[in-house]
Short mmCIF file of C-alpha atoms in Angstrom, two decimals:
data_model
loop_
_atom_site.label_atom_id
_atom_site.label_comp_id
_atom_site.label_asym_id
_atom_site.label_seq_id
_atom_site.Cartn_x
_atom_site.Cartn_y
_atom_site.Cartn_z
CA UNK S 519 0.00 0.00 0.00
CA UNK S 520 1.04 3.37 -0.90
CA UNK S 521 0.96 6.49 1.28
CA UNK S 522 0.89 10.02 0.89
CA UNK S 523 1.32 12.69 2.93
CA UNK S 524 -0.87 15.62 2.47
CA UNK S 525 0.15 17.51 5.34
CA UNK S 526 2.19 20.51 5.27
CA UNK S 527 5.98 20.49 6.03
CA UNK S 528 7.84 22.60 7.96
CA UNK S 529 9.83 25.04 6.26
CA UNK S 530 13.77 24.34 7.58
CA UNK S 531 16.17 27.41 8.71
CA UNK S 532 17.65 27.64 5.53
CA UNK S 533 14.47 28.21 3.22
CA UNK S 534 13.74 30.97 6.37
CA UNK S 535 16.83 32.71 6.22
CA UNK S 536 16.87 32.79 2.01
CA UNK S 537 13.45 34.67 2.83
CA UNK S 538 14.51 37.05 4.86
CA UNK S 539 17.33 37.95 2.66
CA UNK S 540 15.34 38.55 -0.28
CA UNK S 541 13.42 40.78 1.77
CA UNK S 542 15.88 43.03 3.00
CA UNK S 543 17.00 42.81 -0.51
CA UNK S 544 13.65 44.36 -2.37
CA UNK S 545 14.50 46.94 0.42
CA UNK S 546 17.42 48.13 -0.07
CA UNK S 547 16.66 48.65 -3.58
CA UNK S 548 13.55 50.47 -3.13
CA UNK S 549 15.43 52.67 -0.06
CA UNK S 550 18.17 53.15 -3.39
CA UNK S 551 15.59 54.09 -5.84
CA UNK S 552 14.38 56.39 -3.01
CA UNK S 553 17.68 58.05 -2.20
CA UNK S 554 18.13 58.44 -6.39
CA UNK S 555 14.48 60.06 -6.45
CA UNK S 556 15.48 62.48 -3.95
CA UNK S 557 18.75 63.29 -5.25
CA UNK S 558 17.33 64.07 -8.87
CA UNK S 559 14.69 66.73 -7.54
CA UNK S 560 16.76 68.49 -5.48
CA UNK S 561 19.21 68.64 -8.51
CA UNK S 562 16.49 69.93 -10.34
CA UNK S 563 15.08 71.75 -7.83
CA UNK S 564 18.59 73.78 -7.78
CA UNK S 565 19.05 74.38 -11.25
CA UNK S 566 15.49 75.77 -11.77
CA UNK S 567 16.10 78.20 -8.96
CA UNK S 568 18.91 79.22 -10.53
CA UNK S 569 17.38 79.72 -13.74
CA UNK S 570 14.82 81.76 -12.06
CA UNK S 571 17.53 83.92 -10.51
CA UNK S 572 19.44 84.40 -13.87
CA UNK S 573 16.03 85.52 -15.41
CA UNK S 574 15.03 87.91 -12.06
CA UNK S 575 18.47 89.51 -12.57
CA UNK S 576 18.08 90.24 -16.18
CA UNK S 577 14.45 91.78 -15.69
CA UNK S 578 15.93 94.00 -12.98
CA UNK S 579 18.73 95.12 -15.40
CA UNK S 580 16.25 95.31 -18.57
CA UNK S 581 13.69 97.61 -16.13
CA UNK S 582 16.70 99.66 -15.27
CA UNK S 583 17.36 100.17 -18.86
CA UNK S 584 14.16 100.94 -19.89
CA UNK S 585 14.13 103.61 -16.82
CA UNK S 586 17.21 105.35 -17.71
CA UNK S 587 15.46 105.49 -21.26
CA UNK S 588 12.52 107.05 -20.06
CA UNK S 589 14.33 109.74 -18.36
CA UNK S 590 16.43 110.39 -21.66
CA UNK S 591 13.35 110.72 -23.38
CA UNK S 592 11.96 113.15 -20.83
CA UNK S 593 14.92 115.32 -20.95
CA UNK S 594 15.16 115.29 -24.30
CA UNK S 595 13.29 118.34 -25.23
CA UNK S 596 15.26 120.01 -22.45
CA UNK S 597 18.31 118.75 -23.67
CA UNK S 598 17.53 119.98 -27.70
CA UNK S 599 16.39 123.60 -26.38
CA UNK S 600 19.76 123.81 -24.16
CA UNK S 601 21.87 122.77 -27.45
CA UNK S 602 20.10 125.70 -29.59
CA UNK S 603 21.22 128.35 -26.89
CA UNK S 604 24.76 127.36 -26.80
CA UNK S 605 24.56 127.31 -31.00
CA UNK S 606 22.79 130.25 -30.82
CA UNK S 607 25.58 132.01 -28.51
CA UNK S 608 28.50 130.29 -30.01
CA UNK S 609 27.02 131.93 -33.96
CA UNK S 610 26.56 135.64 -32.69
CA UNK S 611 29.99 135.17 -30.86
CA UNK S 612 31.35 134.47 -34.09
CA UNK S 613 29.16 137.10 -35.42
CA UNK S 614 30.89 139.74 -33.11
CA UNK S 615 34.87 138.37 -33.67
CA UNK S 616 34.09 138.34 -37.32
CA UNK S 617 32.27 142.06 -37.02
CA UNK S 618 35.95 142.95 -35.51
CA UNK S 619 38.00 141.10 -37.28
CA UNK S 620 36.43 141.13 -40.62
CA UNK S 621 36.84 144.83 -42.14
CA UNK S 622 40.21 145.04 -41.01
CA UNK S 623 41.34 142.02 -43.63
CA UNK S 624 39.26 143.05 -45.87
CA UNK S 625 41.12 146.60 -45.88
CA UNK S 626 44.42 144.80 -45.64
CA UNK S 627 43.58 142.61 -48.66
CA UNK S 628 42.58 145.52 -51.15
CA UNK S 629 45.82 146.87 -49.78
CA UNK S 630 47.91 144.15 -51.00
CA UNK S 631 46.04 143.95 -54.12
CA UNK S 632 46.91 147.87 -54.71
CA UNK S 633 50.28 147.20 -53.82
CA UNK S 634 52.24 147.20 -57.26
CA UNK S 635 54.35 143.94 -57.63
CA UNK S 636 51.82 141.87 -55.47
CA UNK S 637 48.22 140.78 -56.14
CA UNK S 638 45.05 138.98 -54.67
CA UNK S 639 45.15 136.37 -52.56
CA UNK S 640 44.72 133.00 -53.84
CA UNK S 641 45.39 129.32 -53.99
CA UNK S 642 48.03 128.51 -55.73
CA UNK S 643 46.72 125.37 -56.65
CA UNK S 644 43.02 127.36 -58.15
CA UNK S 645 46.05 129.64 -59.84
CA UNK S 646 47.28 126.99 -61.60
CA UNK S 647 43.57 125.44 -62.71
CA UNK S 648 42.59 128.71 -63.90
CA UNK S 649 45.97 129.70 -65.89
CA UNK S 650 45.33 125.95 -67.96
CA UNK S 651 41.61 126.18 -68.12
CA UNK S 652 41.13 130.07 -68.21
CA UNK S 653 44.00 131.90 -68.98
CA UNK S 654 42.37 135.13 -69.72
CA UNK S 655 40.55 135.39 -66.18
CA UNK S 656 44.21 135.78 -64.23
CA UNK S 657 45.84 138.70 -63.27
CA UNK S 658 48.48 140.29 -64.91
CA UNK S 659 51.27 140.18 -62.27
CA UNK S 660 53.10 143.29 -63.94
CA UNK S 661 50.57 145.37 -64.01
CA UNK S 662 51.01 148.82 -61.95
CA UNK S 663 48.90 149.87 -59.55
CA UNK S 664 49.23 153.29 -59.11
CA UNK S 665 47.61 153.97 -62.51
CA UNK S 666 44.23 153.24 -60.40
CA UNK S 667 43.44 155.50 -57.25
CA UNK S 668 40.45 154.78 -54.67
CA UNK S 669 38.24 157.54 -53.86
CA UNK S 670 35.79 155.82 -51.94
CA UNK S 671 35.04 152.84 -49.73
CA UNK S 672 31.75 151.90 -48.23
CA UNK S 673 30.60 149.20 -46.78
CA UNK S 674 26.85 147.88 -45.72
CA UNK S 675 25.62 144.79 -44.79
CA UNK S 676 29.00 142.99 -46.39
CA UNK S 677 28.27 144.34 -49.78
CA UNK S 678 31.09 147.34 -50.59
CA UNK S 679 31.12 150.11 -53.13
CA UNK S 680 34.20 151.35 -54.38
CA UNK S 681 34.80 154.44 -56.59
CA UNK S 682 37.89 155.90 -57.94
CA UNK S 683 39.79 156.82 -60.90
CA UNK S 684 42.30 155.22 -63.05
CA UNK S 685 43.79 155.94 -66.23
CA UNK S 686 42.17 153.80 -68.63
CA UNK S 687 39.42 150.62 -68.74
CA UNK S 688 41.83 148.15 -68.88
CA UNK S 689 42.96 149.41 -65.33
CA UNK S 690 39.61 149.34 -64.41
CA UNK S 691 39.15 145.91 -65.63
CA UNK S 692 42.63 144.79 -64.02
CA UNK S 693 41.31 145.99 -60.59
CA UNK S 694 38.16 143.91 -60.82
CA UNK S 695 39.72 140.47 -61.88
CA UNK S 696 41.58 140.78 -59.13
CA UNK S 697 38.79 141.33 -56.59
CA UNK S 698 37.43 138.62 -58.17
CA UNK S 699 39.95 136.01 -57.79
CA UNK S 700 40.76 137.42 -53.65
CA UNK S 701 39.26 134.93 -51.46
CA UNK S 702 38.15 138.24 -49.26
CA UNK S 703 35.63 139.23 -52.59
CA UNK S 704 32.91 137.58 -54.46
CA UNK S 705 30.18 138.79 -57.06
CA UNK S 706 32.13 141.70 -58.06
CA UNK S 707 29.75 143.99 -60.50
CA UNK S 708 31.26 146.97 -62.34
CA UNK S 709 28.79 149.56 -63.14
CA UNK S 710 29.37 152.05 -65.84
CA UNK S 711 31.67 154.77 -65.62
CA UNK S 712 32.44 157.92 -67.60
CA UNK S 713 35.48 159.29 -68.41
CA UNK S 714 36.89 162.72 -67.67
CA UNK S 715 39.87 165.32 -68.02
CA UNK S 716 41.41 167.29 -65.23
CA UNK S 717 42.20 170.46 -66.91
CA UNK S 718 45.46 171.12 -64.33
CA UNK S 719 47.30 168.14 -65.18
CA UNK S 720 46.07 167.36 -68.71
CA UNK S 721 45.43 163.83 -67.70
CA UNK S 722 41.84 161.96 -69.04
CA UNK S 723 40.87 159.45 -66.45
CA UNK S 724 38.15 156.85 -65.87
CA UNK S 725 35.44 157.42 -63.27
CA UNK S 726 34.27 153.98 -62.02
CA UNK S 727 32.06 152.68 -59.34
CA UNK S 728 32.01 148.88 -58.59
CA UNK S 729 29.76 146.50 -55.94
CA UNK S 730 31.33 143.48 -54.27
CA UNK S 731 30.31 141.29 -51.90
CA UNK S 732 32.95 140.76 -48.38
CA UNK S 733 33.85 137.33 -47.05
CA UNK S 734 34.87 137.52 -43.40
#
């Protein structure tokens, strides 16, 4: 006869102890996985506050920009009306050193150009465009300046009239090229003259009366 036992066995110390170790395997692992969870969020936890802090600090810096912007804006009519005053004052202080100044060269320079053996003054570079270009517009360097005399000088609003005498047109026409080509004169416009005779000396001369405007 055959018998079988249906009653439980006992489990021995070994099959208890493999138990137990699996046990305190599953939790290790989970007390790993855990530790790893933790870990990870405060990484993240860390950078993301530190992204926030980066981004804080560059809205503080753009909001300081666009402050400073807003107060250049709302100076800047202030600003614009202060730089017209001080171009305004600057121009009639150059206004006043040129009202000094300015007759005085211009007196000097019709000097020089009455001065026999001298002549206008010029660049010498313009001298030598006109003499290839122009030839008969220069002045003649020989020419002698006492044959013209001035009688009268007066000037308004930089515009001058001269008047005089000289001995023939071609003086006449000497003296005006030469204003012309002085960097103190510009839109020099002869008007007509007459001619005369002075009875004591026996000499015919030429009346003339000329407009220019003054540079200064």
């Amino acid at each position: 006869m055959i018998r079988v036992n249906l009653l439980p066995r006992k489990k021995g110390p070994r099959a208890a102890s493999a138990a137990s170790s699996e046990g305190q395997g599953w939790l290790v692992a989970l007390f790993i996985v855990l530790m790893v969870q933790v870990a990870g969020s405060f990484g993240f936890h860390t950078w993301y506050s530190g992204k926030v802090t980066d981004q804080k600090r560059r809205n503080a810096e753009l909001s300081a920009q666009l402050e400073r912007s807003r107060q250049t804006v709302a100076n800047h009519g202030e600003v614009k009306k202060k730089l017209a005053e001080l171009r305004a004052r600057e121009e009639a202080i150059s206004a006043l050193q040129s009202g000094r100044t300015g007759p005085t060269a211009v007196l000097f320079e019709l000097a020089r150009i009455l001065t026999p053996g001298r002549g206008p003054t010029v660049d010498p570079a313009h001298l030598d465009t006109l003499r290839r270009e122009n030839p008969l517009a220069m002045f003649s360097p020989g020419w002698d300046a006492r044959r013209l005399w001035i009688s009268g000088f007066k000037e308004e609003a930089r515009e001058v009239t001269i008047q005089g005498l000289a001995r023939d047109g071609e003086d006449v026409s000497e003296f005006a090229r030469r204003l012309n080509l002085s960097g103190s004169f510009s839109d020099v416009r002869l008007e007509p003259g007459h001619r005369s005779h002075d009875a004591n000396t026996g000499i015919d001369t030429v009346e003339f009366q000329l407009r220019a405007k003054v540079r200064y």
